[in-house]
Amino acid sequence: MSVKSTKTNTKRAHRKSRNGIQPWNSATQKSTTNVESAPEAVVVLRGRGRPRRDWTTSEPAAKLADSSSASSPSTELTSISSISGATTNTPCPINVEEAELLLHFSSYIARTFSSTAASEEDNINFWAFNVPKIGLTYNFVLHLSFAVSARHLAYLQPQGEHHPHYIALAENHASIGIAEFNKALSELNNDNCGALYVSAILVCYCAFAVGPTGGGDLFICNVEDDTSVRWLPLIHGVRIIRETVDLNILFSGLMAPLNPLDQPFHSPHSKLTLDDPEQIDWEEPLQTLREFMISYDSSTSDTCVRSLDGLERLYEAIYGRSDGSFNDRREYQFIFSWLYRLEDAFVGCLHLKDPLALLVLAYFAVLLRTKREVWYVKGWEHHLLNRIRDFLREDFMHLLHWPLEQAGLV
C-alpha cells in the first residue's frame, strides 16, 4: 500500500540582523556550486570580521567566478593557472620613457603653452587631454609632444647626468615627428587637418625650446648658414591649413577649444593704464619705424612694411591702443601667429641681413617679454636684440633704441 505524502510550501519569514541584509543571489550560489569544475580555485567561506590571510588563492577565483557566471550562466569558471599561463606567454612591454614624457607633458608642459582658447582652463585642458587624444590617431602629434617634454626635462637639469639622455630623446622624437608631419601635410584633408594644425604649433615650441644655436641664429633663419631652417615651412603649414580648410571643420571635435569664432575675446592687457608696469607705449615707436621704411629707398621696403603691419595687429590685440580700442581677434594675441604669416620674401631679406627686416624682427622680439618667464622663451629676447645690434649699421641704431630699452639692454 502506497502512502501519498503531502508537502506544505511555507514561505520563510524574512529576518533582518543587526548587520543588515546578507546578499544572496543565484550568481553567488552558482559560484560556490561550480567549484568542482575548477579544481585550482578554492572558495573559502568565513565569518564576518575575520581577517583573511590567503588573498592569493581565494580572491581571484571568487571574482572570476562571479564575473563569469554573471555574464554567461552556462560558462564554467576558468582556472587561474590557465589565465596566468596566457599572460606569461604574451609579453606586454611598457615604454617607461614615453610614459614619463607623456605624464610630464600633461601635468606640466600643458600649463606653459598658450593658444587661442577662450580661457586659461580651456587652454590647459586642450593641451593636457585633447592633444594626447589626437596623438593616439596621429602619432606624429605624440612624437612632437614627447620632443617638447624631453627638452623641458633636460632644461630642468642642465648639469645633471640625465641631461644628454633627454636631449637625445628630444632630437629623436622631433626627427620622427617632423618626418611624419611632412608626409601627412602633403595629404591634407578634413580628417587630419586638426592634427596637422596643432603639430605645426608644437614644431614652433620645439624650435624655441632648442634655444639659440649660435651667433647667427635669428630663429627665423641663420644668417651664418646657407641651409634653410627645417621647421619654418612646417610652421607655415598653419597658414596653409587655415587658408584651405573651413574653420568650422578645422576647429571641431577635439580642436573645438581653439575656435577663434566661438567666444568673444578680451585682451588681458588692453584695459591696463599706461602707468601699469605691464603696459607699454608702442604706437609712436612703430609709427616712426613705418614712416622711416616707407621713405627709405629700398626694394625691400614694401615687404618689410607688410610684415610690420602684421606685427602691429599683435601689439593692438595684446596691449590695446591709447584710446582704449584693441584688436578683438583672439588669434592675434598668440604672438607666434606672426611667424605663421611671414612671407618667404621677408625671410629672404632677413637672411641677407637687410636692415629693415632686422628692425622688424627687433620689434617682434619685444613681444617675447609677454612670455619672458616661460622656459622655452628664456634667453631668446636678449639674444635676438644683441645679434641685431651687432648686424645693424650705425645710421639705423636710433630705430633700435626703443626695443633695446624695453628689454633693459640700454
Short mmCIF file of C-alpha atoms in Angstrom, two decimals:
data_model
loop_
_atom_site.label_atom_id
_atom_site.label_comp_id
_atom_site.label_asym_id
_atom_site.label_seq_id
_atom_site.Cartn_x
_atom_site.Cartn_y
_atom_site.Cartn_z
CA MET A 1 0.00 0.00 0.00
CA SER A 2 1.45 3.31 -1.05
CA VAL A 3 1.20 6.22 1.20
CA LYS A 4 0.91 9.60 -0.52
CA SER A 5 2.89 12.20 1.35
CA THR A 6 1.96 15.82 1.20
CA LYS A 7 4.38 18.78 1.43
CA THR A 8 3.32 22.13 2.65
CA ASN A 9 5.01 25.16 0.91
CA THR A 10 5.58 27.59 3.70
CA LYS A 11 7.09 30.99 2.91
CA ARG A 12 10.08 31.64 5.06
CA ALA A 13 9.81 34.75 7.15
CA HIS A 14 12.36 37.46 6.45
CA ARG A 15 14.72 38.03 9.32
CA LYS A 16 16.93 41.12 9.45
CA SER A 17 20.05 41.07 11.58
CA ARG A 18 21.76 43.98 13.18
CA ASN A 19 24.43 43.76 10.49
CA GLY A 20 21.97 44.30 7.69
CA ILE A 21 20.63 42.03 4.97
CA GLN A 22 23.11 39.47 3.71
CA PRO A 23 23.18 39.47 -0.11
CA TRP A 24 22.13 36.22 -1.75
CA ASN A 25 21.50 35.62 -5.39
CA SER A 26 21.79 32.92 -7.98
CA ALA A 27 25.17 34.14 -9.13
CA THR A 28 26.58 33.82 -5.64
CA GLN A 29 25.08 30.37 -5.29
CA LYS A 30 26.48 29.31 -8.66
CA SER A 31 29.97 30.47 -7.78
CA THR A 32 30.04 28.05 -4.88
CA THR A 33 28.39 25.14 -6.70
CA ASN A 34 30.75 25.38 -9.67
CA VAL A 35 33.88 24.95 -7.64
CA GLU A 36 34.05 21.31 -8.63
CA SER A 37 34.63 22.26 -12.29
CA ALA A 38 37.65 24.39 -11.33
CA PRO A 39 39.89 22.37 -9.01
CA GLU A 40 42.54 25.09 -8.78
CA ALA A 41 40.06 27.62 -7.44
CA VAL A 42 39.14 27.26 -3.81
CA VAL A 43 36.41 29.36 -2.29
CA VAL A 44 36.68 29.76 1.44
CA LEU A 45 33.68 30.80 3.47
CA ARG A 46 34.46 32.71 6.63
CA GLY A 47 32.63 34.60 9.29
CA ARG A 48 32.17 38.33 9.21
CA GLY A 49 35.06 40.39 10.56
CA ARG A 50 37.69 37.64 10.45
CA PRO A 51 40.89 38.78 8.70
CA ARG A 52 41.94 36.67 5.77
CA ARG A 53 45.46 35.56 5.02
CA ASP A 54 45.03 33.66 1.74
CA TRP A 55 44.46 36.56 -0.66
CA THR A 56 46.46 34.98 -3.45
CA THR A 57 44.30 31.90 -3.74
CA SER A 58 40.68 32.61 -2.99
CA GLU A 59 40.01 36.23 -4.01
CA PRO A 60 40.84 35.99 -7.75
CA ALA A 61 38.91 32.76 -8.01
CA ALA A 62 35.84 34.25 -6.35
CA LYS A 63 35.92 37.31 -8.61
CA LEU A 64 36.36 35.22 -11.73
CA ALA A 65 33.50 33.00 -10.67
CA ASP A 66 31.19 35.95 -10.09
CA SER A 67 32.08 37.66 -13.38
CA SER A 68 31.82 34.51 -15.48
CA SER A 69 28.52 33.40 -14.02
CA ALA A 70 27.03 36.88 -14.27
CA SER A 71 27.94 37.31 -17.93
CA SER A 72 27.14 33.78 -19.04
CA PRO A 73 25.39 31.42 -16.57
CA SER A 74 26.30 28.37 -18.65
CA THR A 75 30.02 29.16 -18.78
CA GLU A 76 32.26 27.33 -16.33
CA LEU A 77 34.84 29.14 -14.27
CA THR A 78 38.21 29.49 -15.97
CA SER A 79 41.10 28.36 -13.85
CA ILE A 80 43.64 30.92 -12.66
CA SER A 81 46.52 28.78 -13.83
CA SER A 82 45.31 28.89 -17.42
CA ILE A 83 44.96 32.69 -17.31
CA SER A 84 48.39 33.13 -15.75
CA GLY A 85 49.92 30.94 -18.42
CA ALA A 86 48.41 33.03 -21.23
CA THR A 87 49.71 36.24 -19.68
CA THR A 88 53.19 34.85 -19.23
CA ASN A 89 53.43 33.68 -22.84
CA THR A 90 52.24 37.04 -24.24
CA PRO A 91 54.69 39.77 -23.17
CA CYS A 92 53.26 43.28 -22.87
CA PRO A 93 56.25 45.65 -22.54
CA ILE A 94 55.77 49.17 -21.24
CA ASN A 95 57.86 52.02 -22.64
CA VAL A 96 58.61 53.80 -19.38
CA GLU A 97 60.48 56.63 -21.12
CA GLU A 98 57.49 57.57 -23.26
CA ALA A 99 55.15 57.18 -20.29
CA GLU A 100 57.31 59.66 -18.38
CA LEU A 101 57.30 62.13 -21.28
CA LEU A 102 53.53 61.89 -21.70
CA LEU A 103 52.92 62.35 -17.98
CA HIS A 104 55.24 65.36 -17.89
CA PHE A 105 53.55 66.86 -20.94
CA SER A 106 50.04 66.57 -19.49
CA SER A 107 50.88 67.58 -15.92
CA TYR A 108 53.32 70.42 -16.55
CA ILE A 109 54.02 71.38 -20.17
CA ALA A 110 50.33 71.94 -20.91
CA ARG A 111 50.30 74.77 -18.37
CA THR A 112 53.13 76.62 -20.11
CA PHE A 113 51.61 76.64 -23.60
CA SER A 114 49.29 79.27 -24.97
CA SER A 115 46.69 79.21 -27.72
CA THR A 116 43.55 80.92 -28.97
CA ALA A 117 41.39 79.10 -26.40
CA ALA A 118 38.74 81.24 -24.75
CA SER A 119 40.01 80.75 -21.19
CA GLU A 120 43.09 79.55 -19.34
CA GLU A 121 41.23 76.46 -18.17
CA ASP A 122 40.16 75.58 -21.72
CA ASN A 123 43.73 76.13 -22.90
CA ILE A 124 45.25 73.83 -20.26
CA ASN A 125 42.64 71.12 -20.83
CA PHE A 126 43.22 71.28 -24.57
CA TRP A 127 46.97 70.66 -24.28
CA ALA A 128 46.76 68.22 -21.35
CA PHE A 129 43.94 65.98 -22.61
CA ASN A 130 42.82 66.78 -26.17
CA VAL A 131 46.27 66.83 -27.75
CA PRO A 132 47.32 63.39 -26.40
CA LYS A 133 43.97 62.00 -27.60
CA ILE A 134 44.63 63.41 -31.07
CA GLY A 135 48.06 61.79 -30.91
CA LEU A 136 46.53 58.34 -30.44
CA THR A 137 45.28 58.55 -34.02
CA TYR A 138 48.08 60.68 -35.48
CA ASN A 139 51.29 59.55 -33.82
CA PHE A 140 53.38 62.47 -35.09
CA VAL A 141 51.46 64.62 -32.60
CA LEU A 142 52.70 62.39 -29.77
CA HIS A 143 56.27 62.42 -31.08
CA LEU A 144 56.34 66.22 -31.17
CA SER A 145 54.75 66.37 -27.71
CA PHE A 146 57.42 63.99 -26.41
CA ALA A 147 60.13 66.14 -28.03
CA VAL A 148 59.00 69.27 -26.19
CA SER A 149 58.59 67.34 -22.93
CA ALA A 150 62.11 65.89 -23.18
CA ARG A 151 63.53 69.35 -23.89
CA HIS A 152 62.00 70.65 -20.70
CA LEU A 153 63.28 67.75 -18.62
CA ALA A 154 66.76 68.50 -19.99
CA TYR A 155 66.22 72.20 -19.22
CA LEU A 156 65.43 71.35 -15.59
CA GLN A 157 68.82 69.69 -15.09
CA PRO A 158 71.36 71.43 -17.34
CA GLN A 159 74.28 69.88 -15.48
CA GLY A 160 72.57 66.63 -14.50
CA GLU A 161 73.72 63.19 -15.56
CA HIS A 162 70.47 62.60 -17.46
CA HIS A 163 70.70 65.82 -19.48
CA PRO A 164 72.32 64.20 -22.57
CA HIS A 165 69.78 61.39 -22.43
CA TYR A 166 66.81 63.78 -22.55
CA ILE A 167 68.41 65.82 -25.35
CA ALA A 168 68.82 62.63 -27.38
CA LEU A 169 65.20 61.69 -26.71
CA ALA A 170 64.04 65.15 -27.80
CA GLU A 171 66.01 65.07 -31.04
CA ASN A 172 64.87 61.55 -31.86
CA HIS A 173 61.17 62.25 -31.31
CA ALA A 174 61.40 65.59 -33.12
CA SER A 175 63.05 63.94 -36.13
CA ILE A 176 60.39 61.23 -36.34
CA GLY A 177 57.54 63.65 -35.70
CA ILE A 178 58.66 66.17 -38.32
CA ALA A 179 59.17 63.44 -40.93
CA GLU A 180 55.67 62.04 -40.36
CA PHE A 181 54.21 65.53 -40.20
CA ASN A 182 55.75 66.39 -43.57
CA LYS A 183 54.27 63.29 -45.13
CA ALA A 184 50.79 63.96 -43.73
CA LEU A 185 50.92 67.64 -44.74
CA SER A 186 51.15 66.59 -48.38
CA GLU A 187 47.87 64.72 -47.89
CA LEU A 188 45.92 67.46 -46.08
CA ASN A 189 42.22 66.66 -45.69
CA ASN A 190 39.28 67.31 -43.39
CA ASP A 191 40.22 64.38 -41.16
CA ASN A 192 43.87 65.18 -40.43
CA CYS A 193 43.77 69.00 -40.62
CA GLY A 194 43.36 69.41 -36.85
CA ALA A 195 46.30 67.12 -36.08
CA LEU A 196 48.47 68.97 -38.61
CA TYR A 197 47.45 72.35 -37.21
CA VAL A 198 48.34 71.50 -33.62
CA SER A 199 51.55 69.80 -34.80
CA ALA A 200 52.69 72.98 -36.54
CA ILE A 201 52.26 74.81 -33.23
CA LEU A 202 54.24 72.08 -31.46
CA VAL A 203 57.02 72.43 -34.04
CA CYS A 204 57.23 76.13 -33.15
CA TYR A 205 57.55 75.29 -29.45
CA CYS A 206 60.19 72.68 -30.27
CA ALA A 207 62.21 75.26 -32.20
CA PHE A 208 62.10 77.78 -29.35
CA ALA A 209 62.91 75.09 -26.79
CA VAL A 210 66.16 74.21 -28.57
CA GLY A 211 67.42 77.73 -27.82
CA PRO A 212 69.85 79.82 -29.89
CA THR A 213 72.32 77.60 -31.71
CA GLY A 214 74.90 80.29 -32.44
CA GLY A 215 75.56 83.97 -33.11
CA GLY A 216 73.84 83.86 -36.49
CA ASP A 217 70.67 82.18 -35.26
CA LEU A 218 67.79 84.65 -35.62
CA PHE A 219 65.19 81.93 -35.06
CA ILE A 220 63.54 82.57 -38.42
CA CYS A 221 66.81 81.88 -40.20
CA ASN A 222 70.52 81.53 -39.56
CA VAL A 223 72.39 84.35 -41.27
CA GLU A 224 75.67 82.46 -40.97
CA ASP A 225 74.35 79.28 -42.56
CA ASP A 226 73.09 78.92 -46.13
CA THR A 227 70.90 75.94 -45.25
CA SER A 228 67.25 76.76 -44.64
CA VAL A 229 65.62 76.25 -41.26
CA ARG A 230 63.91 72.87 -41.50
CA TRP A 231 60.96 73.75 -39.29
CA LEU A 232 59.95 77.06 -40.91
CA PRO A 233 57.96 75.51 -43.80
CA LEU A 234 56.14 73.36 -41.27
CA ILE A 235 55.10 76.40 -39.24
CA HIS A 236 53.91 77.99 -42.46
CA GLY A 237 51.69 74.93 -42.71
CA VAL A 238 49.38 76.64 -40.20
CA ARG A 239 48.71 79.38 -42.73
CA ILE A 240 48.12 76.85 -45.49
CA ILE A 241 45.68 74.88 -43.33
CA ARG A 242 43.73 77.98 -42.30
CA GLU A 243 43.50 79.14 -45.91
CA THR A 244 42.47 75.72 -47.21
CA VAL A 245 40.16 74.21 -44.60
CA ASP A 246 36.83 75.63 -43.43
CA LEU A 247 37.33 76.90 -39.86
CA ASN A 248 34.15 75.15 -38.71
CA ILE A 249 35.72 71.86 -39.81
CA LEU A 250 39.22 72.66 -38.59
CA PHE A 251 38.06 73.67 -35.11
CA SER A 252 35.60 70.87 -34.46
CA GLY A 253 35.70 67.86 -32.16
CA LEU A 254 38.86 67.80 -30.04
CA MET A 255 40.02 71.01 -31.73
CA ALA A 256 36.90 72.97 -30.71
CA PRO A 257 38.55 74.84 -27.78
CA LEU A 258 40.78 76.70 -30.27
CA ASN A 259 37.90 78.02 -32.37
CA PRO A 260 38.53 81.80 -32.57
CA LEU A 261 34.93 82.35 -33.66
CA ASP A 262 33.40 80.51 -30.72
CA GLN A 263 33.59 83.11 -27.93
CA PRO A 264 34.31 86.83 -27.66
CA PHE A 265 37.89 87.81 -26.95
CA HIS A 266 39.12 90.12 -24.22
CA SER A 267 42.78 91.06 -24.12
CA PRO A 268 44.31 90.71 -20.64
CA HIS A 269 46.47 93.79 -21.26
CA SER A 270 44.14 96.08 -23.21
CA LYS A 271 42.46 97.52 -20.12
CA LEU A 272 45.70 98.41 -18.36
CA THR A 273 46.66 102.05 -17.92
CA LEU A 274 49.89 103.45 -19.31
CA ASP A 275 51.20 103.68 -15.74
CA ASP A 276 50.93 99.92 -15.31
CA PRO A 277 54.35 98.20 -15.45
CA GLU A 278 52.92 95.56 -17.80
CA GLN A 279 51.74 98.17 -20.30
CA ILE A 280 53.99 99.77 -22.93
CA ASP A 281 53.56 102.81 -25.14
CA TRP A 282 54.13 101.16 -28.52
CA GLU A 283 52.16 103.25 -31.01
CA GLU A 284 54.62 106.07 -31.58
CA PRO A 285 57.73 103.85 -31.95
CA LEU A 286 56.01 101.60 -34.51
CA GLN A 287 54.66 104.58 -36.42
CA THR A 288 58.16 106.12 -36.53
CA LEU A 289 59.56 102.87 -37.88
CA ARG A 290 56.80 102.64 -40.51
CA GLU A 291 57.42 106.17 -41.76
CA PHE A 292 61.14 105.52 -41.98
CA MET A 293 60.67 102.30 -44.00
CA ILE A 294 58.23 103.93 -46.41
CA SER A 295 60.64 106.81 -47.07
CA TYR A 296 63.72 104.57 -47.26
CA ASP A 297 64.83 103.95 -50.81
CA SER A 298 64.98 100.16 -50.90
CA SER A 299 63.42 97.34 -52.90
CA THR A 300 62.64 95.57 -49.63
CA SER A 301 60.53 98.37 -48.16
CA ASP A 302 57.12 97.04 -49.24
CA THR A 303 57.84 93.52 -47.97
CA CYS A 304 59.04 94.78 -44.61
CA VAL A 305 56.11 97.19 -44.22
CA ARG A 306 53.67 94.30 -44.74
CA SER A 307 55.44 92.30 -42.03
CA LEU A 308 55.28 95.33 -39.73
CA ASP A 309 51.53 95.62 -40.42
CA GLY A 310 51.05 92.06 -39.18
CA LEU A 311 53.16 92.80 -36.12
CA GLU A 312 51.11 95.90 -35.31
CA ARG A 313 47.96 93.75 -35.13
CA LEU A 314 49.60 91.71 -32.38
CA TYR A 315 50.54 94.83 -30.40
CA GLU A 316 46.98 96.11 -30.75
CA ALA A 317 45.50 92.79 -29.58
CA ILE A 318 47.88 92.36 -26.64
CA TYR A 319 48.28 95.92 -25.34
CA GLY A 320 45.49 97.87 -27.00
CA ARG A 321 45.72 101.48 -28.13
CA SER A 322 45.94 104.61 -26.04
CA ASP A 323 42.30 105.46 -26.88
CA GLY A 324 41.13 102.20 -25.29
CA SER A 325 40.47 100.31 -28.53
CA PHE A 326 42.12 96.98 -29.34
CA ASN A 327 42.08 94.23 -31.93
CA ASP A 328 39.38 91.79 -30.83
CA ARG A 329 40.60 88.78 -32.80
CA ARG A 330 41.97 86.23 -30.35
CA GLU A 331 44.38 84.74 -32.85
CA TYR A 332 46.42 87.95 -32.77
CA GLN A 333 47.10 87.66 -29.06
CA PHE A 334 49.01 84.47 -29.84
CA ILE A 335 52.41 86.02 -30.60
CA PHE A 336 53.70 83.07 -32.61
CA SER A 337 50.91 83.61 -35.14
CA TRP A 338 53.10 86.33 -36.68
CA LEU A 339 55.62 83.65 -37.61
CA TYR A 340 52.94 81.64 -39.44
CA ARG A 341 52.13 84.58 -41.69
CA LEU A 342 55.67 85.57 -42.67
CA GLU A 343 56.27 85.84 -46.39
CA ASP A 344 59.16 83.94 -47.92
CA ALA A 345 60.38 87.27 -49.30
CA PHE A 346 60.74 88.66 -45.76
CA VAL A 347 62.69 85.58 -44.64
CA GLY A 348 64.96 86.11 -47.65
CA CYS A 349 65.54 89.73 -46.63
CA LEU A 350 66.37 88.67 -43.12
CA HIS A 351 68.81 86.05 -44.33
CA LEU A 352 70.66 88.82 -46.19
CA LYS A 353 70.69 90.91 -43.01
CA ASP A 354 68.60 93.61 -44.61
CA PRO A 355 68.43 96.46 -42.05
CA LEU A 356 64.66 96.98 -42.41
CA ALA A 357 63.95 93.28 -41.87
CA LEU A 358 66.26 93.23 -38.85
CA LEU A 359 64.39 96.16 -37.32
CA VAL A 360 61.01 94.45 -37.80
CA LEU A 361 62.37 91.35 -36.10
CA ALA A 362 63.64 93.51 -33.22
CA TYR A 363 60.13 94.84 -32.66
CA PHE A 364 58.83 91.27 -32.65
CA ALA A 365 61.44 90.38 -30.00
CA VAL A 366 59.85 92.96 -27.70
CA LEU A 367 56.67 90.85 -27.65
CA LEU A 368 58.63 87.94 -26.23
CA ARG A 369 58.60 89.87 -22.94
CA THR A 370 55.00 88.68 -22.51
CA LYS A 371 56.49 85.20 -22.12
CA ARG A 372 59.81 86.20 -20.61
CA GLU A 373 59.45 83.78 -17.68
CA VAL A 374 58.29 80.83 -19.76
CA TRP A 375 61.02 78.21 -20.00
CA TYR A 376 61.10 77.75 -23.80
CA VAL A 377 61.39 81.51 -24.49
CA LYS A 378 64.04 82.38 -21.90
CA GLY A 379 67.14 83.84 -23.50
CA TRP A 380 65.62 84.50 -26.92
CA GLU A 381 64.65 88.15 -26.36
CA HIS A 382 68.15 89.28 -25.40
CA HIS A 383 69.84 87.01 -27.91
CA LEU A 384 67.86 88.40 -30.85
CA LEU A 385 68.29 92.03 -29.86
CA ASN A 386 72.02 91.68 -29.18
CA ARG A 387 72.61 89.98 -32.53
CA ILE A 388 70.52 92.55 -34.40
CA ARG A 389 72.51 95.32 -32.71
CA ASP A 390 75.71 93.67 -33.96
CA PHE A 391 74.40 93.43 -37.54
CA LEU A 392 72.90 96.93 -37.91
CA ARG A 393 74.84 99.90 -39.21
CA GLU A 394 75.20 102.96 -37.03
CA ASP A 395 72.70 105.03 -39.07
CA PHE A 396 69.90 102.60 -38.08
CA MET A 397 70.68 102.40 -34.38
CA HIS A 398 68.27 105.19 -33.38
CA LEU A 399 65.39 102.97 -34.50
CA LEU A 400 66.68 100.09 -32.38
CA HIS A 401 66.79 102.17 -29.19
CA TRP A 402 63.16 101.52 -28.20
CA PRO A 403 63.35 97.69 -28.44
CA LEU A 404 66.64 97.69 -26.52
CA GLU A 405 65.14 99.92 -23.87
CA GLN A 406 62.13 97.62 -23.42
CA ALA A 407 64.48 94.67 -22.90
CA GLY A 408 66.64 96.58 -20.42
CA LEU A 409 69.68 96.49 -22.70
CA VAL A 410 70.43 100.23 -22.64
#
